Coordinates of C-alpha atoms and ligand atoms in Angstrom, one line a residue:
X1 CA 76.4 94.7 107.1
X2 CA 77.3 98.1 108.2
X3 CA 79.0 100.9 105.2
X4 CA 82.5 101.9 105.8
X5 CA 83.2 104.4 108.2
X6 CA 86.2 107.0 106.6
X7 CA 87.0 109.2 109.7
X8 CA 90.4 108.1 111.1
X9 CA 90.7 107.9 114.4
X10 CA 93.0 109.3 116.5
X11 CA 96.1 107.5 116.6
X12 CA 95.4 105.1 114.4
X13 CA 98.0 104.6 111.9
X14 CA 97.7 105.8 108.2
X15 CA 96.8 103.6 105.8
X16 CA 98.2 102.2 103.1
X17 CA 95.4 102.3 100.7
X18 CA 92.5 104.3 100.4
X19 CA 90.1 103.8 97.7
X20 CA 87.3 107.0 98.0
X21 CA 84.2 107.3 95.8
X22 CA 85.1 105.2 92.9
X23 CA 83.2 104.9 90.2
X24 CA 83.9 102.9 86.7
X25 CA 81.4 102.0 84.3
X26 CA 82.1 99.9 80.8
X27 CA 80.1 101.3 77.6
X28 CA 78.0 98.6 76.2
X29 CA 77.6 97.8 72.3
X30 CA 73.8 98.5 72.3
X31 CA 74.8 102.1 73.7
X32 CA 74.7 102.9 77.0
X33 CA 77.1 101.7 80.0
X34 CA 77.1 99.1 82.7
X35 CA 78.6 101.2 86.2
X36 CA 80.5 98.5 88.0
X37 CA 81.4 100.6 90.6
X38 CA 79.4 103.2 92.1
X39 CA 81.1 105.0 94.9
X40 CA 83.5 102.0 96.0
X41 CA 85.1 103.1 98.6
X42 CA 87.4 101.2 101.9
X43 CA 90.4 101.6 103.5
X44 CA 93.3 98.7 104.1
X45 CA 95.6 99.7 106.9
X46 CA 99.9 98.4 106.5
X47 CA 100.1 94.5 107.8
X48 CA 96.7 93.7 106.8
X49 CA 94.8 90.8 105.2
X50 CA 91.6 91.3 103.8
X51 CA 89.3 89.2 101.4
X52 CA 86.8 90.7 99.1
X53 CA 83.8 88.5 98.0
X54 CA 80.5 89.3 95.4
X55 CA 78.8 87.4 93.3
X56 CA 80.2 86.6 89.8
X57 CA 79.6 90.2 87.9
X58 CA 79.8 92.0 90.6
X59 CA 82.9 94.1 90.0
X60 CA 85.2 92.3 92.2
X61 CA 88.1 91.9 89.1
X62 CA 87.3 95.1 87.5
X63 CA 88.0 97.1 91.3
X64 CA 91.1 95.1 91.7
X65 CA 92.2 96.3 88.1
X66 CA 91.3 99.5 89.2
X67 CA 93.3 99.5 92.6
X68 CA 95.9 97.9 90.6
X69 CA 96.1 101.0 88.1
X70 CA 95.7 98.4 85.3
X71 CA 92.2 100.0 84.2
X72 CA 91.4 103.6 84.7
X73 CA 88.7 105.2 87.1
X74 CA 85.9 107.5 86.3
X75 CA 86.1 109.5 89.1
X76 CA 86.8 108.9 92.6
X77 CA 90.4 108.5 94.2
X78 CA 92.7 105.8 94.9
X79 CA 95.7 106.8 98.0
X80 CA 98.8 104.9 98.4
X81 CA 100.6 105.7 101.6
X82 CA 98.7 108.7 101.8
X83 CA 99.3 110.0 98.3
X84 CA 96.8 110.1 95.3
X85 CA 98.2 107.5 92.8
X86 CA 95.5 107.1 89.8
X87 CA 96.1 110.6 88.1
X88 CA 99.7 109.2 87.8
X89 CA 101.0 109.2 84.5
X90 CA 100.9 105.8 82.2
X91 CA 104.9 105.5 82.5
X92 CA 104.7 106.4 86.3
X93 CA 101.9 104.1 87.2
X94 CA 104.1 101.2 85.7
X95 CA 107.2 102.3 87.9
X96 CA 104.3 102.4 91.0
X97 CA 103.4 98.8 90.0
X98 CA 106.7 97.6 90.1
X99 CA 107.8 98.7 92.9
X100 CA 104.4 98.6 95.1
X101 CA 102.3 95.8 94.2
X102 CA 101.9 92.2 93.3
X103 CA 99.5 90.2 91.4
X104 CA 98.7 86.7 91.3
X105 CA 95.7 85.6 89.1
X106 CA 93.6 82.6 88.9
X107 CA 95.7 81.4 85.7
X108 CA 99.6 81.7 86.9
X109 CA 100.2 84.0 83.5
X110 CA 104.1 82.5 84.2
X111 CA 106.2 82.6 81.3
X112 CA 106.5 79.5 79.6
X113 CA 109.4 79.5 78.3
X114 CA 111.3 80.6 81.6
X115 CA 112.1 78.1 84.2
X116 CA 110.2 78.3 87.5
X117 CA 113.5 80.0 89.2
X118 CA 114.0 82.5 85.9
X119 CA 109.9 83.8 86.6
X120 CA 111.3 84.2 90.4
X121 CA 113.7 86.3 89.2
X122 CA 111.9 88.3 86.1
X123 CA 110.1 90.8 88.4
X124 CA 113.8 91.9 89.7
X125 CA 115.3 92.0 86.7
X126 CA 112.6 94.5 85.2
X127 CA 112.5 97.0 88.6
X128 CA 117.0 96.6 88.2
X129 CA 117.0 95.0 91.8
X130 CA 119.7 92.2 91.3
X131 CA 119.8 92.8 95.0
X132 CA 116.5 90.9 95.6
X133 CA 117.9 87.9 93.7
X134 CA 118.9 86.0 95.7
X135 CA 115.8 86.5 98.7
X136 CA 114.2 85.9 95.5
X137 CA 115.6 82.3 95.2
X138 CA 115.2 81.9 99.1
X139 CA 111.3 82.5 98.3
X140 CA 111.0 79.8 95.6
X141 CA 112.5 77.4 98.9
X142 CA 109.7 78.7 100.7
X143 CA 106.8 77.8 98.4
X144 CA 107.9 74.2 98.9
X145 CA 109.9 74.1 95.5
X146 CA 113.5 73.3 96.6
X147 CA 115.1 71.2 93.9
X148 CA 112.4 72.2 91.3
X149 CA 114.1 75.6 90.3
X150 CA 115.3 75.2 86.9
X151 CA 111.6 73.1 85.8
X152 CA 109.4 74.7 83.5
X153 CA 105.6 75.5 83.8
X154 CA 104.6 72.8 82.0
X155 CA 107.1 70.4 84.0
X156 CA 105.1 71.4 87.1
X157 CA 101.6 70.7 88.5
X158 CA 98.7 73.4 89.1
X159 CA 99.6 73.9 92.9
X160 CA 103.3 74.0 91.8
X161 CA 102.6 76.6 89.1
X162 CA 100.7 78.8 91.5
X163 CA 103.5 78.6 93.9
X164 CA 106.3 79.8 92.1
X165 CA 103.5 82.7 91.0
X166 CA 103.0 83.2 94.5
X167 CA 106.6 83.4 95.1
X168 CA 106.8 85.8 91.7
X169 CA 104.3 88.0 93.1
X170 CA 106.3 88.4 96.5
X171 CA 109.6 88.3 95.2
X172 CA 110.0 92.4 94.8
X173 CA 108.8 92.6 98.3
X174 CA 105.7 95.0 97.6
X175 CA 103.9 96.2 100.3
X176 CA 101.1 95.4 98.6
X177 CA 99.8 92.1 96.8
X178 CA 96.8 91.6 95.3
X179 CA 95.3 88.3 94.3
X180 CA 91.9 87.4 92.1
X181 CA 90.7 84.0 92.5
X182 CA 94.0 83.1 92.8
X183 CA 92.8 79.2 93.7
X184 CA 90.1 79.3 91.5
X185 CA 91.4 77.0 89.3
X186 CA 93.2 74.3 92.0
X187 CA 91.1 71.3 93.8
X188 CA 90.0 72.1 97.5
X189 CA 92.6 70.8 99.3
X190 CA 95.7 72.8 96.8
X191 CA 93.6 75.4 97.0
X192 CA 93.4 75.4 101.3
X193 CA 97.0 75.0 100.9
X194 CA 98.4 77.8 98.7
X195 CA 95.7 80.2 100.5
X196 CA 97.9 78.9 104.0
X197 CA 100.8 79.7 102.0
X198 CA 99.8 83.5 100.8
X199 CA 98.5 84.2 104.6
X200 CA 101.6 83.0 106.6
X201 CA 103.9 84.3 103.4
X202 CA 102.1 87.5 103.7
X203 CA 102.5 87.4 107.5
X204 CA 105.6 86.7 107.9
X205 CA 106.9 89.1 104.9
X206 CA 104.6 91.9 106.6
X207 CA 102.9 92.2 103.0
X208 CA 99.3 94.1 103.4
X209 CA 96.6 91.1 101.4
X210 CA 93.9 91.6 99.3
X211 CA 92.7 88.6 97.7
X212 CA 89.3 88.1 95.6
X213 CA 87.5 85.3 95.9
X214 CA 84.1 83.7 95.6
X215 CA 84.8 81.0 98.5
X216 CA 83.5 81.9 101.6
X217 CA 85.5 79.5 103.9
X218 CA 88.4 80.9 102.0
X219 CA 87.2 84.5 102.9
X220 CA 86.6 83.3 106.1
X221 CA 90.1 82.9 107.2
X222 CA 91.1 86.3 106.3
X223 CA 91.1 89.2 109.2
X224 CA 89.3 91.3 107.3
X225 CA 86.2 90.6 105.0
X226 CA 84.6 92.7 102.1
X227 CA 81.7 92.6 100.2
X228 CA 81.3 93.8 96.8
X229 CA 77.6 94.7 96.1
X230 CA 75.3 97.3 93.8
X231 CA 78.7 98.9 92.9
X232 CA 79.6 99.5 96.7
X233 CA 82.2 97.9 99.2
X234 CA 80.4 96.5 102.5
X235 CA 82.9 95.8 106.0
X236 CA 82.1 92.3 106.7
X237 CA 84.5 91.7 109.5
Ligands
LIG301 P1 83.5 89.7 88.9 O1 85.0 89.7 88.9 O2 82.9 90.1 90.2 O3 82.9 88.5 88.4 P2 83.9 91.7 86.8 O4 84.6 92.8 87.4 O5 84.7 90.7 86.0 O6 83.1 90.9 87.9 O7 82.7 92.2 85.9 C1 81.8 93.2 86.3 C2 80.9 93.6 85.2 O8 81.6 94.4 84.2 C3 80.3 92.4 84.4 O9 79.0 92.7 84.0 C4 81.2 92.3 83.2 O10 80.6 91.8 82.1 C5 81.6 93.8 83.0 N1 83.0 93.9 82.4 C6 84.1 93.5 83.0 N2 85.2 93.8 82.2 C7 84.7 94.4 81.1 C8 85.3 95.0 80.0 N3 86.7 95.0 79.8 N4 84.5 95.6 79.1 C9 83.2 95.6 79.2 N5 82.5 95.1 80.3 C10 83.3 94.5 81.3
LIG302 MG1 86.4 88.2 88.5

């Protein structure tokens, strides 16, 4: 394991995130507080896919929140396209979201009542991109879901429900996607195959990957690999 070296090289191209020196702790009942993150810090360059692994309760969801701007930092800095993003204002950090990043989690968090094509779409209704629509629709096609557009989550297996969130997550075209244990919950060989889906998705799209997950085969197959230990972000490659 070698720590992450910060100094850019010459020529090398900017990149897209830069997490420096972060540090998050959660106050605990008894008193006290239990630092998750102490001095985190990595860099993920435009294009790339990189997996993060740790052991369970070792910050992996918690630094993804944080990169995520869904929880807030002690100290440190997170840069997006060179530009310091967590200081941004609650209402500005939700236009960054929007337009910037993509989740998918380990439960698909799609909205029931919505059919598969209408959760395709929601993420381009809220940024006021009817434009992406209909790429949108072309995504859902992609995942493998032709003919099952107008189904809803409960008409459509756990691979299927992951795939439309997969197609969800994409369907703003953020440069960014990040993804926690987003096959946690499917059998091996769904889980190979939505993981071959996010990679040659991703690829294909030019979307830069960071996925969280406790599988090292899955973690494996990733260009980049991070580790997540004593608070601390470890180059694995
Ligand atoms: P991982 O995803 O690697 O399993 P987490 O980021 O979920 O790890 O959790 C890291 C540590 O922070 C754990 O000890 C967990 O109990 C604690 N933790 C996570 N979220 C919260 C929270 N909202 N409030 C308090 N403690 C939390
Ligand atoms: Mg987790």
């Amino acid at each position: 394991m070698t720590s992450i070296d910060f100094k850019k090289m010459e020529n090398s191209p900017a990149p897209l995130l830069r997490a420096e020196n972060l540090f998050k702790a959660y106050k605990e009942a008894k008193g006290g507080a239990s630092e998750v993150l102490r001095g985190a810090q990595f860099s993920l360059y435009p294009g790339e896919s990189a997996s993060l692994v740790g052991v369970s309760g070792s910050g992996k969801s918690t630094l993804l929140y944080c990169l995520g701007l869904l929880e807030n930092l002690d100290s440190g800095t997170l840069f997006f396209k060179g530009k310091a993003v967590n200081g941004l204002s609650a209402q500005k950090k939700a236009e960054f979201r929007l337009k910037n990043l993509g989740f998918i989690f380990q439960f698909h968090h799609l909205i029931p009542e919505l059919t598969a094509l209408e959760n395709v779409f929601l993420p381009c209704e809220i940024a006021g991109r009817e434009d992406l629509k209909s790429e949108a629709a072309g995504l859902l096609k992609k995942v493998g879901l032709e003919g099952k557009e107008k189904r809803f989550p409960w008409q459509l297996s756990g691979g299927e429900q992951q795939r439309v969130a997969v197609a969800r997550a994409l369907a703003n075209r953020p440069p960014l996607l990040l993804t926690d244990e987003a096959t946690g919950n499917l059998d091996p060989k769904r889980a190979h195959e939505i993981l071959d889906l996010l990679l040659s998705m991703c690829s294909e799209l030019g979307t830069t990957l960071l996925s969280v997950t406790h599988d090292d085969s899955s973690a494996r197959r990733y260009k980049r690999r991070f580790g997540l230990q004593e608070g601390q972000i470890w180059d694995l490659s």
